[in-house]
PDB file of C-alpha atoms in Angstrom:
ATOM      1  CA  MET A   1      96.201 154.473 150.170  1.00  0.00           C
ATOM      2  CA  ASP A   2      94.249 152.046 148.016  1.00  0.00           C
ATOM      3  CA  VAL A   3      93.371 153.840 144.795  1.00  0.00           C
ATOM      4  CA  THR A   4      93.210 150.793 142.555  1.00  0.00           C
ATOM      5  CA  THR A   5      90.279 150.481 140.183  1.00  0.00           C
ATOM      6  CA  ASP A   6      89.719 146.744 139.932  1.00  0.00           C
ATOM      7  CA  ALA A   7      87.184 146.419 137.118  1.00  0.00           C
ATOM      8  CA  ALA A   8      85.284 143.696 138.984  1.00  0.00           C
ATOM      9  CA  ALA A   9      84.937 145.731 142.193  1.00  0.00           C
ATOM     10  CA  PRO A  10      81.599 147.428 142.832  1.00  0.00           C
ATOM     11  CA  TRP A  11      81.190 151.191 142.744  1.00  0.00           C
ATOM     12  CA  LEU A  12      79.944 153.017 145.823  1.00  0.00           C
ATOM     13  CA  ILE A  13      77.928 156.081 144.793  1.00  0.00           C
ATOM     14  CA  VAL A  14      77.302 158.330 147.781  1.00  0.00           C
ATOM     15  CA  GLY A  15      74.706 161.068 147.712  1.00  0.00           C
ATOM     16  CA  LEU A  16      75.571 163.536 150.458  1.00  0.00           C
ATOM     17  CA  GLY A  17      72.865 165.242 152.509  1.00  0.00           C
ATOM     18  CA  ASN A  18      71.137 165.421 155.871  1.00  0.00           C
ATOM     19  CA  PRO A  19      68.462 162.933 156.952  1.00  0.00           C
ATOM     20  CA  GLY A  20      64.949 164.003 157.890  1.00  0.00           C
ATOM     21  CA  PRO A  21      62.053 165.698 156.103  1.00  0.00           C
ATOM     22  CA  GLU A  22      63.040 169.155 157.351  1.00  0.00           C
ATOM     23  CA  TYR A  23      66.186 168.979 155.176  1.00  0.00           C
ATOM     24  CA  ALA A  24      64.736 167.206 152.142  1.00  0.00           C
ATOM     25  CA  GLY A  25      64.501 170.179 149.766  1.00  0.00           C
ATOM     26  CA  ASN A  26      67.657 171.974 150.906  1.00  0.00           C
ATOM     27  CA  ARG A  27      70.494 172.882 148.569  1.00  0.00           C
ATOM     28  CA  HIS A  28      72.802 170.815 150.806  1.00  0.00           C
ATOM     29  CA  ASN A  29      70.684 167.743 150.000  1.00  0.00           C
ATOM     30  CA  VAL A  30      71.075 167.719 146.242  1.00  0.00           C
ATOM     31  CA  GLY A  31      73.278 164.612 146.595  1.00  0.00           C
ATOM     32  CA  PHE A  32      70.325 162.764 148.147  1.00  0.00           C
ATOM     33  CA  MET A  33      68.142 163.911 145.236  1.00  0.00           C
ATOM     34  CA  VAL A  34      70.557 162.463 142.679  1.00  0.00           C
ATOM     35  CA  ALA A  35      70.883 159.218 144.658  1.00  0.00           C
ATOM     36  CA  ASP A  36      67.085 158.885 144.801  1.00  0.00           C
ATOM     37  CA  LEU A  37      66.834 159.275 141.035  1.00  0.00           C
ATOM     38  CA  LEU A  38      69.578 156.700 140.449  1.00  0.00           C
ATOM     39  CA  ALA A  39      67.741 154.298 142.772  1.00  0.00           C
ATOM     40  CA  ASP A  40      64.611 154.759 140.648  1.00  0.00           C
ATOM     41  CA  ARG A  41      66.626 154.007 137.527  1.00  0.00           C
ATOM     42  CA  VAL A  42      67.987 150.717 138.897  1.00  0.00           C
ATOM     43  CA  GLY A  43      64.553 149.768 140.232  1.00  0.00           C
ATOM     44  CA  GLY A  44      65.544 149.701 143.904  1.00  0.00           C
ATOM     45  CA  ARG A  45      64.341 151.214 147.165  1.00  0.00           C
ATOM     46  CA  PHE A  46      66.638 152.505 149.879  1.00  0.00           C
ATOM     47  CA  LYS A  47      66.892 150.254 152.932  1.00  0.00           C
ATOM     48  CA  ARG A  48      68.876 150.432 156.144  1.00  0.00           C
ATOM     49  CA  ALA A  49      72.366 148.993 155.643  1.00  0.00           C
ATOM     50  CA  GLY A  50      72.951 146.591 158.522  1.00  0.00           C
ATOM     51  CA  ARG A  51      75.158 148.216 161.138  1.00  0.00           C
ATOM     52  CA  ALA A  52      76.260 151.076 158.894  1.00  0.00           C
ATOM     53  CA  GLN A  53      74.484 154.354 159.582  1.00  0.00           C
ATOM     54  CA  ALA A  54      73.282 154.602 156.009  1.00  0.00           C
ATOM     55  CA  GLN A  55      70.598 153.572 153.551  1.00  0.00           C
ATOM     56  CA  VAL A  56      71.605 151.625 150.465  1.00  0.00           C
ATOM     57  CA  VAL A  57      70.331 150.238 147.175  1.00  0.00           C
ATOM     58  CA  GLU A  58      72.279 147.572 145.284  1.00  0.00           C
ATOM     59  CA  GLY A  59      71.918 147.332 141.519  1.00  0.00           C
ATOM     60  CA  ARG A  60      73.604 147.423 138.153  1.00  0.00           C
ATOM     61  CA  ILE A  61      73.968 150.170 135.569  1.00  0.00           C
ATOM     62  CA  GLY A  62      75.191 150.132 132.017  1.00  0.00           C
ATOM     63  CA  PRO A  63      74.486 147.971 128.996  1.00  0.00           C
ATOM     64  CA  PRO A  64      74.779 144.173 129.175  1.00  0.00           C
ATOM     65  CA  GLY A  65      78.329 142.945 128.778  1.00  0.00           C
ATOM     66  CA  PRO A  66      81.697 144.284 129.899  1.00  0.00           C
ATOM     67  CA  LEU A  67      80.412 147.828 130.540  1.00  0.00           C
ATOM     68  CA  ASN A  68      77.766 146.653 133.005  1.00  0.00           C
ATOM     69  CA  ARG A  69      78.715 147.826 136.491  1.00  0.00           C
ATOM     70  CA  ARG A  70      77.690 146.649 139.943  1.00  0.00           C
ATOM     71  CA  VAL A  71      76.811 149.681 142.067  1.00  0.00           C
ATOM     72  CA  VAL A  72      75.883 150.380 145.653  1.00  0.00           C
ATOM     73  CA  LEU A  73      73.936 153.620 146.040  1.00  0.00           C
ATOM     74  CA  ALA A  74      74.209 155.112 149.520  1.00  0.00           C
ATOM     75  CA  LYS A  75      72.767 157.935 151.592  1.00  0.00           C
ATOM     76  CA  PRO A  76      74.587 158.424 154.926  1.00  0.00           C
ATOM     77  CA  MET A  77      72.110 158.913 157.780  1.00  0.00           C
ATOM     78  CA  SER A  78      74.653 160.471 160.140  1.00  0.00           C
ATOM     79  CA  TYR A  79      74.225 164.126 159.140  1.00  0.00           C
ATOM     80  CA  MET A  80      76.554 165.739 156.650  1.00  0.00           C
ATOM     81  CA  ASN A  81      79.463 166.517 158.990  1.00  0.00           C
ATOM     82  CA  LEU A  82      79.845 162.838 159.965  1.00  0.00           C
ATOM     83  CA  SER A  83      79.442 161.233 156.523  1.00  0.00           C
ATOM     84  CA  GLY A  84      82.892 159.633 156.502  1.00  0.00           C
ATOM     85  CA  GLY A  85      82.177 156.953 159.117  1.00  0.00           C
ATOM     86  CA  PRO A  86      79.134 155.420 157.406  1.00  0.00           C
ATOM     87  CA  VAL A  87      80.735 155.650 153.958  1.00  0.00           C
ATOM     88  CA  ASN A  88      83.916 153.959 155.170  1.00  0.00           C
ATOM     89  CA  ALA A  89      81.874 151.197 156.830  1.00  0.00           C
ATOM     90  CA  LEU A  90      80.089 150.561 153.524  1.00  0.00           C
ATOM     91  CA  ARG A  91      83.372 150.681 151.640  1.00  0.00           C
ATOM     92  CA  ASP A  92      84.812 147.996 153.913  1.00  0.00           C
ATOM     93  CA  PHE A  93      81.682 145.834 153.805  1.00  0.00           C
ATOM     94  CA  TYR A  94      81.368 145.874 150.003  1.00  0.00           C
ATOM     95  CA  LYS A  95      85.161 145.808 149.440  1.00  0.00           C
ATOM     96  CA  VAL A  96      85.138 148.991 147.366  1.00  0.00           C
ATOM     97  CA  PRO A  97      88.522 150.533 146.490  1.00  0.00           C
ATOM     98  CA  VAL A  98      88.776 154.260 147.155  1.00  0.00           C
ATOM     99  CA  GLY A  99      88.994 154.890 143.403  1.00  0.00           C
ATOM    100  CA  HIS A 100      85.510 153.387 143.001  1.00  0.00           C
ATOM    101  CA  VAL A 101      83.858 155.782 145.470  1.00  0.00           C
ATOM    102  CA  VAL A 102      81.825 158.642 143.960  1.00  0.00           C
ATOM    103  CA  ALA A 103      80.563 161.498 146.150  1.00  0.00           C
ATOM    104  CA  VAL A 104      77.693 163.555 144.719  1.00  0.00           C
ATOM    105  CA  HIS A 105      77.485 166.888 146.515  1.00  0.00           C
ATOM    106  CA  ASP A 106      76.537 170.548 146.379  1.00  0.00           C
ATOM    107  CA  GLU A 107      79.265 173.014 145.409  1.00  0.00           C
ATOM    108  CA  LEU A 108      79.162 176.725 146.311  1.00  0.00           C
ATOM    109  CA  ASP A 109      81.861 177.902 143.915  1.00  0.00           C
ATOM    110  CA  ILE A 110      80.064 176.707 140.784  1.00  0.00           C
ATOM    111  CA  ASP A 111      77.035 178.394 139.210  1.00  0.00           C
ATOM    112  CA  TYR A 112      73.673 176.795 139.814  1.00  0.00           C
ATOM    113  CA  GLY A 113      73.128 173.606 137.838  1.00  0.00           C
ATOM    114  CA  VAL A 114      76.660 173.438 136.411  1.00  0.00           C
ATOM    115  CA  LEU A 115      78.477 170.133 136.942  1.00  0.00           C
ATOM    116  CA  ARG A 116      82.147 169.432 137.514  1.00  0.00           C
ATOM    117  CA  LEU A 117      83.536 165.892 137.752  1.00  0.00           C
ATOM    118  CA  LYS A 118      86.951 165.246 139.236  1.00  0.00           C
ATOM    119  CA  LEU A 119      89.134 162.763 141.097  1.00  0.00           C
ATOM    120  CA  GLY A 120      90.704 163.756 144.418  1.00  0.00           C
ATOM    121  CA  GLY A 121      91.493 167.257 145.585  1.00  0.00           C
ATOM    122  CA  GLY A 122      90.527 169.376 148.558  1.00  0.00           C
ATOM    123  CA  ASP A 123      87.167 169.657 150.283  1.00  0.00           C
ATOM    124  CA  ASN A 124      86.676 173.416 149.613  1.00  0.00           C
ATOM    125  CA  GLY A 125      85.071 173.785 153.048  1.00  0.00           C
ATOM    126  CA  HIS A 126      82.461 171.098 152.399  1.00  0.00           C
ATOM    127  CA  ASN A 127      82.037 169.227 155.671  1.00  0.00           C
ATOM    128  CA  GLY A 128      80.754 166.031 154.063  1.00  0.00           C
ATOM    129  CA  LEU A 129      83.861 165.779 151.884  1.00  0.00           C
ATOM    130  CA  LYS A 130      86.061 166.744 154.820  1.00  0.00           C
ATOM    131  CA  SER A 131      84.657 163.852 156.850  1.00  0.00           C
ATOM    132  CA  MET A 132      85.078 161.368 153.989  1.00  0.00           C
ATOM    133  CA  THR A 133      88.663 162.464 153.312  1.00  0.00           C
ATOM    134  CA  LYS A 134      89.515 162.125 156.997  1.00  0.00           C
ATOM    135  CA  ALA A 135      88.055 158.594 156.999  1.00  0.00           C
ATOM    136  CA  PHE A 136      89.801 157.124 153.943  1.00  0.00           C
ATOM    137  CA  GLY A 137      91.779 159.738 152.021  1.00  0.00           C
ATOM    138  CA  ALA A 138      90.993 162.141 149.183  1.00  0.00           C
ATOM    139  CA  GLU A 139      91.421 159.956 146.092  1.00  0.00           C
ATOM    140  CA  TYR A 140      87.741 159.380 145.411  1.00  0.00           C
ATOM    141  CA  HIS A 141      85.624 160.789 142.593  1.00  0.00           C
ATOM    142  CA  ARG A 142      83.380 163.797 143.035  1.00  0.00           C
ATOM    143  CA  VAL A 143      80.362 164.902 141.031  1.00  0.00           C
ATOM    144  CA  ARG A 144      80.058 168.535 142.052  1.00  0.00           C
ATOM    145  CA  PHE A 145      76.608 170.080 141.577  1.00  0.00           C
ATOM    146  CA  GLY A 146      76.765 173.862 141.466  1.00  0.00           C
ATOM    147  CA  ILE A 147      74.453 175.775 143.783  1.00  0.00           C
ATOM    148  CA  GLY A 148      76.126 179.197 143.463  1.00  0.00           C
ATOM    149  CA  ARG A 149      77.067 181.617 146.227  1.00  0.00           C
ATOM    150  CA  PRO A 150      74.630 183.055 148.787  1.00  0.00           C
ATOM    151  CA  PRO A 151      73.138 186.436 147.942  1.00  0.00           C
ATOM    152  CA  GLY A 152      74.294 189.553 149.747  1.00  0.00           C
ATOM    153  CA  ARG A 153      75.655 188.835 153.206  1.00  0.00           C
ATOM    154  CA  MET A 154      73.665 185.670 153.860  1.00  0.00           C
ATOM    155  CA  PRO A 155      75.876 183.219 155.810  1.00  0.00           C
ATOM    156  CA  VAL A 156      76.881 180.139 153.853  1.00  0.00           C
ATOM    157  CA  ALA A 157      75.451 177.835 156.544  1.00  0.00           C
ATOM    158  CA  ASP A 158      72.023 179.467 156.168  1.00  0.00           C
ATOM    159  CA  PHE A 159      72.156 179.387 152.361  1.00  0.00           C
ATOM    160  CA  VAL A 160      72.938 175.677 152.020  1.00  0.00           C
ATOM    161  CA  LEU A 161      70.225 174.751 154.524  1.00  0.00           C
ATOM    162  CA  LYS A 162      67.532 176.650 152.615  1.00  0.00           C
ATOM    163  CA  ALA A 163      65.310 175.144 149.938  1.00  0.00           C
ATOM    164  CA  PHE A 164      65.996 175.973 146.313  1.00  0.00           C
ATOM    165  CA  SER A 165      64.234 179.140 145.204  1.00  0.00           C
ATOM    166  CA  SER A 166      61.067 178.948 143.111  1.00  0.00           C
ATOM    167  CA  ALA A 167      63.063 180.021 140.045  1.00  0.00           C
ATOM    168  CA  GLU A 168      65.691 177.348 140.720  1.00  0.00           C
ATOM    169  CA  ARG A 169      63.055 174.665 141.254  1.00  0.00           C
ATOM    170  CA  LYS A 170      61.796 175.160 137.690  1.00  0.00           C
ATOM    171  CA  GLU A 171      65.065 173.672 136.416  1.00  0.00           C
ATOM    172  CA  LEU A 172      65.981 171.452 139.360  1.00  0.00           C
ATOM    173  CA  ASP A 173      64.551 168.212 137.962  1.00  0.00           C
ATOM    174  CA  TYR A 174      66.473 168.712 134.720  1.00  0.00           C
ATOM    175  CA  PHE A 175      69.742 169.392 136.540  1.00  0.00           C
ATOM    176  CA  VAL A 176      69.306 166.432 138.907  1.00  0.00           C
ATOM    177  CA  ASP A 177      68.591 164.201 135.898  1.00  0.00           C
ATOM    178  CA  ARG A 178      71.739 165.475 134.177  1.00  0.00           C
ATOM    179  CA  ALA A 179      73.801 164.850 137.324  1.00  0.00           C
ATOM    180  CA  ALA A 180      72.512 161.270 137.456  1.00  0.00           C
ATOM    181  CA  ASP A 181      73.499 160.873 133.802  1.00  0.00           C
ATOM    182  CA  ALA A 182      76.972 162.165 134.690  1.00  0.00           C
ATOM    183  CA  VAL A 183      77.356 159.619 137.494  1.00  0.00           C
ATOM    184  CA  GLU A 184      76.398 156.811 135.131  1.00  0.00           C
ATOM    185  CA  ALA A 185      78.830 158.062 132.478  1.00  0.00           C
ATOM    186  CA  LEU A 186      81.641 158.267 135.040  1.00  0.00           C
ATOM    187  CA  VAL A 187      81.093 154.699 136.199  1.00  0.00           C
ATOM    188  CA  ILE A 188      80.548 153.190 132.744  1.00  0.00           C
ATOM    189  CA  GLU A 189      82.889 155.223 130.507  1.00  0.00           C
ATOM    190  CA  GLY A 190      85.517 156.563 132.915  1.00  0.00           C
ATOM    191  CA  LEU A 191      86.363 160.008 134.225  1.00  0.00           C
ATOM    192  CA  GLU A 192      87.889 161.598 131.122  1.00  0.00           C
ATOM    193  CA  ARG A 193      85.013 160.784 128.806  1.00  0.00           C
ATOM    194  CA  ALA A 194      82.459 161.822 131.412  1.00  0.00           C
ATOM    195  CA  GLN A 195      84.320 165.104 131.978  1.00  0.00           C
ATOM    196  CA  SER A 196      84.366 165.856 128.257  1.00  0.00           C
ATOM    197  CA  THR A 197      80.575 165.504 128.159  1.00  0.00           C
ATOM    198  CA  TYR A 198      79.491 167.039 131.467  1.00  0.00           C
ATOM    199  CA  ASN A 199      82.180 169.544 132.558  1.00  0.00           C
ATOM    200  CA  SER A 200      80.486 172.180 130.427  1.00  0.00           C
TER     201      SER A 200
END
């Protein structure tokens, strides 16, 4: 499996979620929220990506000079469970090594708003990650955005497809902003430095 990190290769930053307005505010769509904010920061608007079932924005992040990085921001439009196909098509088209792929996704086993950055590992039951790993292996980066566990006996599938609560929404913009900062730090400074700042 190609896990090289050629410094000149672009980074593919994938916000995971489900397309359509009915899903827009769901916990499962926090990856889309972070991708949208990053697109605003690079001054781009999401557009359909040729034959790939995804929307993309191309841009650069980081200061001028050697730390400036070419990035492709992506939102798969295939529904969460089938994210791997569109992401792999983009990876092939932009010639992105697996080690330069970053998935931004919701994570049940982390408290709300807490971030965890890592490279590789299992999918922990997350169908978007499962699909990506099946498509091109597990050695990609993850920015895991904690959403906590469902209350009481609420099924996980119902919980992730519900909007954030009113109490959660009061802090959501701050947490999404911090997750976008974490993605930028990962791409510009590398995993270890980003982990030391954001794996709080």
